[in-house]
Short mmCIF file of C-alpha atoms in Angstrom, two decimals:
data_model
loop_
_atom_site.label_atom_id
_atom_site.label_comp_id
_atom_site.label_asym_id
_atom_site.label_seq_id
_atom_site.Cartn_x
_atom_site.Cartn_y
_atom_site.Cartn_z
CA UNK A 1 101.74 111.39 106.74
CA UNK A 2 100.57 108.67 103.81
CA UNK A 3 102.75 106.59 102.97
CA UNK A 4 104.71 108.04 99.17
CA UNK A 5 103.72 104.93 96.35
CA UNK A 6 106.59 104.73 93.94
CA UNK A 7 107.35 102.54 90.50
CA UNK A 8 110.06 102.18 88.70
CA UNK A 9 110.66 105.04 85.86
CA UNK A 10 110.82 101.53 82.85
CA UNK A 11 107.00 101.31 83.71
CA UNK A 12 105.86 104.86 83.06
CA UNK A 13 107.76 105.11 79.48
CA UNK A 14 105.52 102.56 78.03
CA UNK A 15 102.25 104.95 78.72
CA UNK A 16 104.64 108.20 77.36
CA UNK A 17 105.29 106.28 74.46
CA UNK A 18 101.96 105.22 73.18
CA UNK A 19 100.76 108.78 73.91
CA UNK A 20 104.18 110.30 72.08
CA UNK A 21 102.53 108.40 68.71
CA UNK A 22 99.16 110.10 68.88
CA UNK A 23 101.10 113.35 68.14
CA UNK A 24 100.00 114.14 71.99
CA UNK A 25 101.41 117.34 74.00
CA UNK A 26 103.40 114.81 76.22
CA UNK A 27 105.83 116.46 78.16
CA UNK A 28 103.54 119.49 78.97
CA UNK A 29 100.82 116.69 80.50
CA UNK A 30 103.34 114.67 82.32
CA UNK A 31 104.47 118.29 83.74
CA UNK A 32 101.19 119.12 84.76
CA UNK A 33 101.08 116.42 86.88
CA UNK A 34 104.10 116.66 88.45
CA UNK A 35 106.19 113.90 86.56
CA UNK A 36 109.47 112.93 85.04
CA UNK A 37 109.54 114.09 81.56
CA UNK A 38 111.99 111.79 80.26
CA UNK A 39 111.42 107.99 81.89
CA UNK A 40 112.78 106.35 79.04
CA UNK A 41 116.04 107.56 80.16
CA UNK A 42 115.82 106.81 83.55
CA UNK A 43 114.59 103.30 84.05
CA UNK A 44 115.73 102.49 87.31
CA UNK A 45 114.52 105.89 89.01
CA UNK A 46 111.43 106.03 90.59
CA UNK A 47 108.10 108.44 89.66
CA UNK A 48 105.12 108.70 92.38
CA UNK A 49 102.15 106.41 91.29
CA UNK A 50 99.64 108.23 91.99
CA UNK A 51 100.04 111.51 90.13
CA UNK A 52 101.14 108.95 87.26
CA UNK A 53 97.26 106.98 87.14
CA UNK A 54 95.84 110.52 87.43
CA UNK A 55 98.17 111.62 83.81
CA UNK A 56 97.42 108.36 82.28
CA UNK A 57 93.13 108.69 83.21
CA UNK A 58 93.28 112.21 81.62
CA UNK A 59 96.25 111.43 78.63
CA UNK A 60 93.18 108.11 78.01
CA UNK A 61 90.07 110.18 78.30
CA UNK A 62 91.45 113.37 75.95
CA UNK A 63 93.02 111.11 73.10
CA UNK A 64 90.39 108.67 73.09
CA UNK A 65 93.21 105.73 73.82
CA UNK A 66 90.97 102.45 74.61
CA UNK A 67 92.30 100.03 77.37
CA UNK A 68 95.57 102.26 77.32
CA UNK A 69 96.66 99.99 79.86
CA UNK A 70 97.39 97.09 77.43
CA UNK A 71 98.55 99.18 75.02
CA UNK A 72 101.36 100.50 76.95
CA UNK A 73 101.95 96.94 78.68
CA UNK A 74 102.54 95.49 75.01
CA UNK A 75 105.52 97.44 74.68
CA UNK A 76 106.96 95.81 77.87
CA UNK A 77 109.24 92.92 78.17
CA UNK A 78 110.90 91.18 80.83
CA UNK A 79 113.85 92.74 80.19
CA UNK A 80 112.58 95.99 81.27
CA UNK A 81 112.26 94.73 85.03
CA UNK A 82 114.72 95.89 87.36
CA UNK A 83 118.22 93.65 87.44
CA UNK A 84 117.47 92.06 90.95
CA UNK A 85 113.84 90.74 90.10
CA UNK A 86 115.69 89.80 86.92
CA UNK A 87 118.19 87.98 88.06
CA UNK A 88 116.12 85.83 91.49
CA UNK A 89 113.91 84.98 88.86
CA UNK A 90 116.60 83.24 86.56
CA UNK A 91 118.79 81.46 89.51
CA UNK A 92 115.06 80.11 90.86
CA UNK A 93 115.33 76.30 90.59
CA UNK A 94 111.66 76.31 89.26
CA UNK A 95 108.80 78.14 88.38
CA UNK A 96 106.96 78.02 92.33
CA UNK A 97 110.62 79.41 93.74
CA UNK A 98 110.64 81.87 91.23
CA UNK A 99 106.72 83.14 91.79
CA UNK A 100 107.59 83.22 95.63
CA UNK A 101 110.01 85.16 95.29
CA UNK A 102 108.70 87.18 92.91
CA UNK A 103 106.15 87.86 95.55
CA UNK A 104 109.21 88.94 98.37
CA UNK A 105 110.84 91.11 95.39
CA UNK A 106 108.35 92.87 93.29
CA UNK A 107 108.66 96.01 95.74
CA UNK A 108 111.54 96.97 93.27
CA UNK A 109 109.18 97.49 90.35
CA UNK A 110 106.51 99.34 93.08
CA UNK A 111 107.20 99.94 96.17
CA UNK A 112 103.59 99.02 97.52
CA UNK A 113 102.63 96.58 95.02
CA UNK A 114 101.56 93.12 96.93
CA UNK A 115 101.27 89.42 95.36
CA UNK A 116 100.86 86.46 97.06
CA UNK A 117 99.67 82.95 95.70
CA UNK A 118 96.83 81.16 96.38
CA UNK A 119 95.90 77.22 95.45
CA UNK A 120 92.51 76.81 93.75
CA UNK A 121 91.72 73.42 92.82
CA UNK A 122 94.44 72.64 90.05
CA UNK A 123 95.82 76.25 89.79
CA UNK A 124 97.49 78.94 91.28
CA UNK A 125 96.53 82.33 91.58
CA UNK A 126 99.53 84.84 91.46
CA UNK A 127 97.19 87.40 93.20
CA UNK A 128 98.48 91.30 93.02
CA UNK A 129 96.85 94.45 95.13
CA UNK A 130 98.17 97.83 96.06
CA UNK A 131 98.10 99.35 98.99
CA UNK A 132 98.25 103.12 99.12
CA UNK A 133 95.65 103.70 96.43
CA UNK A 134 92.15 103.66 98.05
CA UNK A 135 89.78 105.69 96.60
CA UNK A 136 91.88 106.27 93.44
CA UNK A 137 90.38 105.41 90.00
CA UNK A 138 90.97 103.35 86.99
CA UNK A 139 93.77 101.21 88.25
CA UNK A 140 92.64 98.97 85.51
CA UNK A 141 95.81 100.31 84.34
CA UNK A 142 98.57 99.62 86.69
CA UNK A 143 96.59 96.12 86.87
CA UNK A 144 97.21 95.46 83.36
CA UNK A 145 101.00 96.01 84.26
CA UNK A 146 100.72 93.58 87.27
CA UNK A 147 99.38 90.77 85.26
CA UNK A 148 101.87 90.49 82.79
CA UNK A 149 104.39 91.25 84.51
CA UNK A 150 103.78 88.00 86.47
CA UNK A 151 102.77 86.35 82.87
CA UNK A 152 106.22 87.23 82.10
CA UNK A 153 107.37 85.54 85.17
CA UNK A 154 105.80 82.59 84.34
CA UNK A 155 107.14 83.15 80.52
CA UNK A 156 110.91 82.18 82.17
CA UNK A 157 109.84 78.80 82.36
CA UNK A 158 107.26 77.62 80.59
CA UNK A 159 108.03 79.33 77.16
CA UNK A 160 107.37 82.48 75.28
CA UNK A 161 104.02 81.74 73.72
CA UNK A 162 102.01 80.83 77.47
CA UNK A 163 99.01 82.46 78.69
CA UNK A 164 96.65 82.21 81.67
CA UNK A 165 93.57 80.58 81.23
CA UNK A 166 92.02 83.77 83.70
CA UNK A 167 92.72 87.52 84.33
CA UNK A 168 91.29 88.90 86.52
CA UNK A 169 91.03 92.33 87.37
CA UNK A 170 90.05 94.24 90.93
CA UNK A 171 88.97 97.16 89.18
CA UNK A 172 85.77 97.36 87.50
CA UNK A 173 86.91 97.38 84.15
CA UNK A 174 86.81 94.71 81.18
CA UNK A 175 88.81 94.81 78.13
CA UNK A 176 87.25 96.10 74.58
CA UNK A 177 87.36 93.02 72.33
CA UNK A 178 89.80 94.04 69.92
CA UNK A 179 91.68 93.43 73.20
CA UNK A 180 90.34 90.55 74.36
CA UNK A 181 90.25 88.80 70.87
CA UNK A 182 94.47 89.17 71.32
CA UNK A 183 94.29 86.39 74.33
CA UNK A 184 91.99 84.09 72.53
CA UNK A 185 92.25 81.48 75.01
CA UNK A 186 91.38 83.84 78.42
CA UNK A 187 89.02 84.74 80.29
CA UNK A 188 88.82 88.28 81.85
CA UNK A 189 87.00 88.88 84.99
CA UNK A 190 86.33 92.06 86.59
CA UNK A 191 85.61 93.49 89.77
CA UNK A 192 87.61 90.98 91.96
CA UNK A 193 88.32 91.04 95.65
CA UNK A 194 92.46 91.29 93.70
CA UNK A 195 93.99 91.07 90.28
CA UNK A 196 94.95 87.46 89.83
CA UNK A 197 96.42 85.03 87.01
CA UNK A 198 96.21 81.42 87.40
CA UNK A 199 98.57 79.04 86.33
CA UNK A 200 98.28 75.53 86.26
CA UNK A 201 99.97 73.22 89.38
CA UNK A 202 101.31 71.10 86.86
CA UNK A 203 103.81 73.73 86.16
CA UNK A 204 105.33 74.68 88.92
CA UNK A 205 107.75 72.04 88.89
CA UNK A 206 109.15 73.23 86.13
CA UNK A 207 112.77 74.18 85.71
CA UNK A 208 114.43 77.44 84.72
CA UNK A 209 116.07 76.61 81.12
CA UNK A 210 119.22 78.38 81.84
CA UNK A 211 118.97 75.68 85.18
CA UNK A 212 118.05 72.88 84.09
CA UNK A 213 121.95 71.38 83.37
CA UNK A 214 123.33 73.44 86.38
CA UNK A 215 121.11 73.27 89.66
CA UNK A 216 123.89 74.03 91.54
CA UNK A 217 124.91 77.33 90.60
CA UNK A 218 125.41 79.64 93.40
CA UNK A 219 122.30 81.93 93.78
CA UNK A 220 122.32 85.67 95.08
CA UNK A 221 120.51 87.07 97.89
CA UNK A 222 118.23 90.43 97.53
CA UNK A 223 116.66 92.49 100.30
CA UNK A 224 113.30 94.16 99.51
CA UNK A 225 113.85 98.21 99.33
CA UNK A 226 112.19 100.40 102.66
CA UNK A 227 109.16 101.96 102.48
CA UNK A 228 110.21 104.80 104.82
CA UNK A 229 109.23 108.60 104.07
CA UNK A 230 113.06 109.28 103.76
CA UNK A 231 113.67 106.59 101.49
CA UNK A 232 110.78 107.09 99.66
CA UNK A 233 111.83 110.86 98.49
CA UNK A 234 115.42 109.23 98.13
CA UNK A 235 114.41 107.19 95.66
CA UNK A 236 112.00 109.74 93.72
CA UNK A 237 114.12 112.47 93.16
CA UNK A 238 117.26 111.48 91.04
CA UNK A 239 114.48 111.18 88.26
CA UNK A 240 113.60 115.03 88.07
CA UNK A 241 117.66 115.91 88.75
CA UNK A 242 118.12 116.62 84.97
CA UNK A 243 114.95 118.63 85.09
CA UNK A 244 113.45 121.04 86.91
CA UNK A 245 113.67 120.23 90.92
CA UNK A 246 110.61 119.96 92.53
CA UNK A 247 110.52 122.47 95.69
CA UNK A 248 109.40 121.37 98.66
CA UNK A 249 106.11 122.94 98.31
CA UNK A 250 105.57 121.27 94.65
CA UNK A 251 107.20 117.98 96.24
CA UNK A 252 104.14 117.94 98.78
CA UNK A 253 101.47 118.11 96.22
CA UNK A 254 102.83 115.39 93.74
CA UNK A 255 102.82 113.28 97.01
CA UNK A 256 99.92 114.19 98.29
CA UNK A 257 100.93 115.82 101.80
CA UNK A 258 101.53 119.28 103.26
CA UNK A 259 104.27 121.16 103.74
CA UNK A 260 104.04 121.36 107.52
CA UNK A 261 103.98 117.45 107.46
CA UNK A 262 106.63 116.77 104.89
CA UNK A 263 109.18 119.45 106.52
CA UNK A 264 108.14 116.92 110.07
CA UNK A 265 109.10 113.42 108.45
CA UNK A 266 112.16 115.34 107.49
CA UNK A 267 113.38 116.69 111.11
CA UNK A 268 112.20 113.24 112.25
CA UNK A 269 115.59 111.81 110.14
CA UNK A 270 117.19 114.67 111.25
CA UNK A 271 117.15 116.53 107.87
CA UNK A 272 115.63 119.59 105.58
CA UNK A 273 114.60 119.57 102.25
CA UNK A 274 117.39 121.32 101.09
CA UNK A 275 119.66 118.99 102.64
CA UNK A 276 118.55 115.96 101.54
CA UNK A 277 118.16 116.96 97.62
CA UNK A 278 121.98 117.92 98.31
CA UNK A 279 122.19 114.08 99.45
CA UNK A 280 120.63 112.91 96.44
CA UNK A 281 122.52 115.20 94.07
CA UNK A 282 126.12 114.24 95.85
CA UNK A 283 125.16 110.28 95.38
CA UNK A 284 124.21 110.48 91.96
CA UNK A 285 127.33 112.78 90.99
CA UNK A 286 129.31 109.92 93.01
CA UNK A 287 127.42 107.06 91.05
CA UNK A 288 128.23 108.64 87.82
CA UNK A 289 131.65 109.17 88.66
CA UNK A 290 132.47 105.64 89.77
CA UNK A 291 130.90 103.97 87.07
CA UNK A 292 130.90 105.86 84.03
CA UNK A 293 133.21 108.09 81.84
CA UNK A 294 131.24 110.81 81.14
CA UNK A 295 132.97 114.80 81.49
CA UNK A 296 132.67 116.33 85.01
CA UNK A 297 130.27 119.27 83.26
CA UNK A 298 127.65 116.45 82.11
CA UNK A 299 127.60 114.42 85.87
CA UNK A 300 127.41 117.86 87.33
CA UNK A 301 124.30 118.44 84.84
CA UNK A 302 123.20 115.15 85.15
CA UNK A 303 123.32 115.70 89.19
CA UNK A 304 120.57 119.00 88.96
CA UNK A 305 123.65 121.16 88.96
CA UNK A 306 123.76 124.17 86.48
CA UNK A 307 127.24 125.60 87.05
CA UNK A 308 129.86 122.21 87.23
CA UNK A 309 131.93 125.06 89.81
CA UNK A 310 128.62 124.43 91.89
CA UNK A 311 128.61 120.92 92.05
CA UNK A 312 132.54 120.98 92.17
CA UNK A 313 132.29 122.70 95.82
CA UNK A 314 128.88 121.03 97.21
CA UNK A 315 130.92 117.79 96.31
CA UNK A 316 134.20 118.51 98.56
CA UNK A 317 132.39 119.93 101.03
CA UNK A 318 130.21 116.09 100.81
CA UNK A 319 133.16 114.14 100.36
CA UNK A 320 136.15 116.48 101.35
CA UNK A 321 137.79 115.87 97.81
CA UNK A 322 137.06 116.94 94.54
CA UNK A 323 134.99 114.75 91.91
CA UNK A 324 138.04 114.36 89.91
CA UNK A 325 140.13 112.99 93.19
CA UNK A 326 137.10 110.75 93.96
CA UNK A 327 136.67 109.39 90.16
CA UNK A 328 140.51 108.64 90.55
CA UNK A 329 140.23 107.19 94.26
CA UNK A 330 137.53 105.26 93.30
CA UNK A 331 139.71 103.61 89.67
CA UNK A 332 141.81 102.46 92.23
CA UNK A 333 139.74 100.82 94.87
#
């Protein structure tokens, strides 16, 4: 079975929201395709990638939306990374640390995203490809998102107004030039063996500004996430919970496998469908419970469940108490 290529619900909601202001049937697209409806409201869940490029070719080609890429890519800021790249980026003593490990740690954003840096002469290329995508099209626009996401790396350190003297883009794709006139002093290339932006050696000495009058601040240690079927589907489905489920029928389309082969992955860990979405629901009733207030009726909503009584029993029969004995256990841990 292929391999399931995630990213992080905070970089879909850019794309929904430039389509949203074209007056665009949104939700009814991203449902044809098999996607969250809602990403804005789930930024740290996870949507599959490649139904995603397929909505955002179509939503681009029907509403006439011109390098839809950087539009949607304006409308991100560093802030909308996930905490852990966030915060190794920030405790990095300087700007090479922090690009290294941005390379170990960018699985969080997309979970088969790969960068790696390369020395060319007086620069360094902070070089991105995915893996998991052959044969698929346009990825001009999940490019765009890889290149600034590493200019906004670089950003950290060397102030808000940088740029890269080069983009560079794998696909075959070049930027109109309304869009290119915005980077006045870049180049775009196209075509390239991998996306790439190159940043001079002289900077990589630089210091982190919240670092610079405390290098020794303690610094916290973050594991890249699995890749594993399991894990995969783990991660994916808290982001339709509020919505309508996918079955396991649906669930093998959006990722691009069969039944027969998703039901094997399954018994290979020893589960079922059924039994893992109960997994899912249980932990994200149990996250909701520990670290928020809201009602039992909205986590039990919130968790895919329609009647709280539902989720009340799945939940003992999970944990063996009730979600109001666990929210109380859990204020006193």
């Amino acid at each position: 079975m292929k391999a399931i290529v995630l990213a992080r619900c905070a970089l879909l909601a850019p794309f929904v929201d430039v389509l949203n202001d074209t007056g665009a049937p949104t939700e009814r697209m991203l449902a044809r395709f098999g996607l969250p409806i809602h990403p804005e409201q789930k930024p740290n869940d996870y949507f599959p990638l490649i139904p995603a490029l397929q909505f955002v070719t179509a939503a681009q080609a029907s509403h006439g939306l011109a390098d839809f890429g950087f539009r949607a890519v304006q409308r991100l800021q560093f802030g909308h990374l996930s905490e852990q790249l966030q915060a190794s980026i920030r405790q990095a003593p300087t700007l090479l640390a922090a690009l290294k490990q941005w390379c170990r740690l960018v699985q969080f954003e997309d979970t088969f995203v790969r960068y790696w840096l390369e020395r060319h002469n007086d620069h360094l290329r902070v070089c991105s490809t995915n893996s998991g995508t052959d044969g698929v099209l346009h990825l001009e626009h999940s490019q765009w998102i890889q290149n600034v996401m590493a200019v906004y790396c670089v950003r950290q350190f060397a102030g808000p107004h940088w740029t890269p003297a080069t983009i560079s883009f794998g696909a075959r794709y070049m930027p109109g030039v309304e869009t290119q006139a915005r980077w006045p002093y870049t180049r775009f290339l196209s075509g390239q063996k991998a996306s790439w932006i190159d940043v001079p050696i002289s900077l990589l000495p630089t210091p982190h500004p919240a670092n610079a009058a405390n290098s020794g601040s303690s610094q916290r240690e973050f594991e890249p996430i699995s890749t594993d079927i399991v894990t995969a589907l783990k991660l994916m489905l808290p982001s339709y919970l509020d919505e309508r489920v996918p079955g396991i029928a649906e669930m093998a389309e959006i990722t691009g496998t069969s039944v027969r082969s998703l039901q094997r992955e399954l018994a290979r860990a020893g589960l079922t469908y059924s039994r893992l979405l109960d997994q899912v629901r249980f932990e994200k009733g149990a996250e909701l419970l520990r670290k928020t207030d809201a009602r039992i009726i909205d986590v039990a909503f919130a968790a895919g469940y329609t009647d709280p009584a539902h989720f009340a029993r799945a939940f003992r029969r999970m944990a063996g108490v009730t979600p109001r004995e666990f929210r109380e256990n859990a204020g006193k841990a």
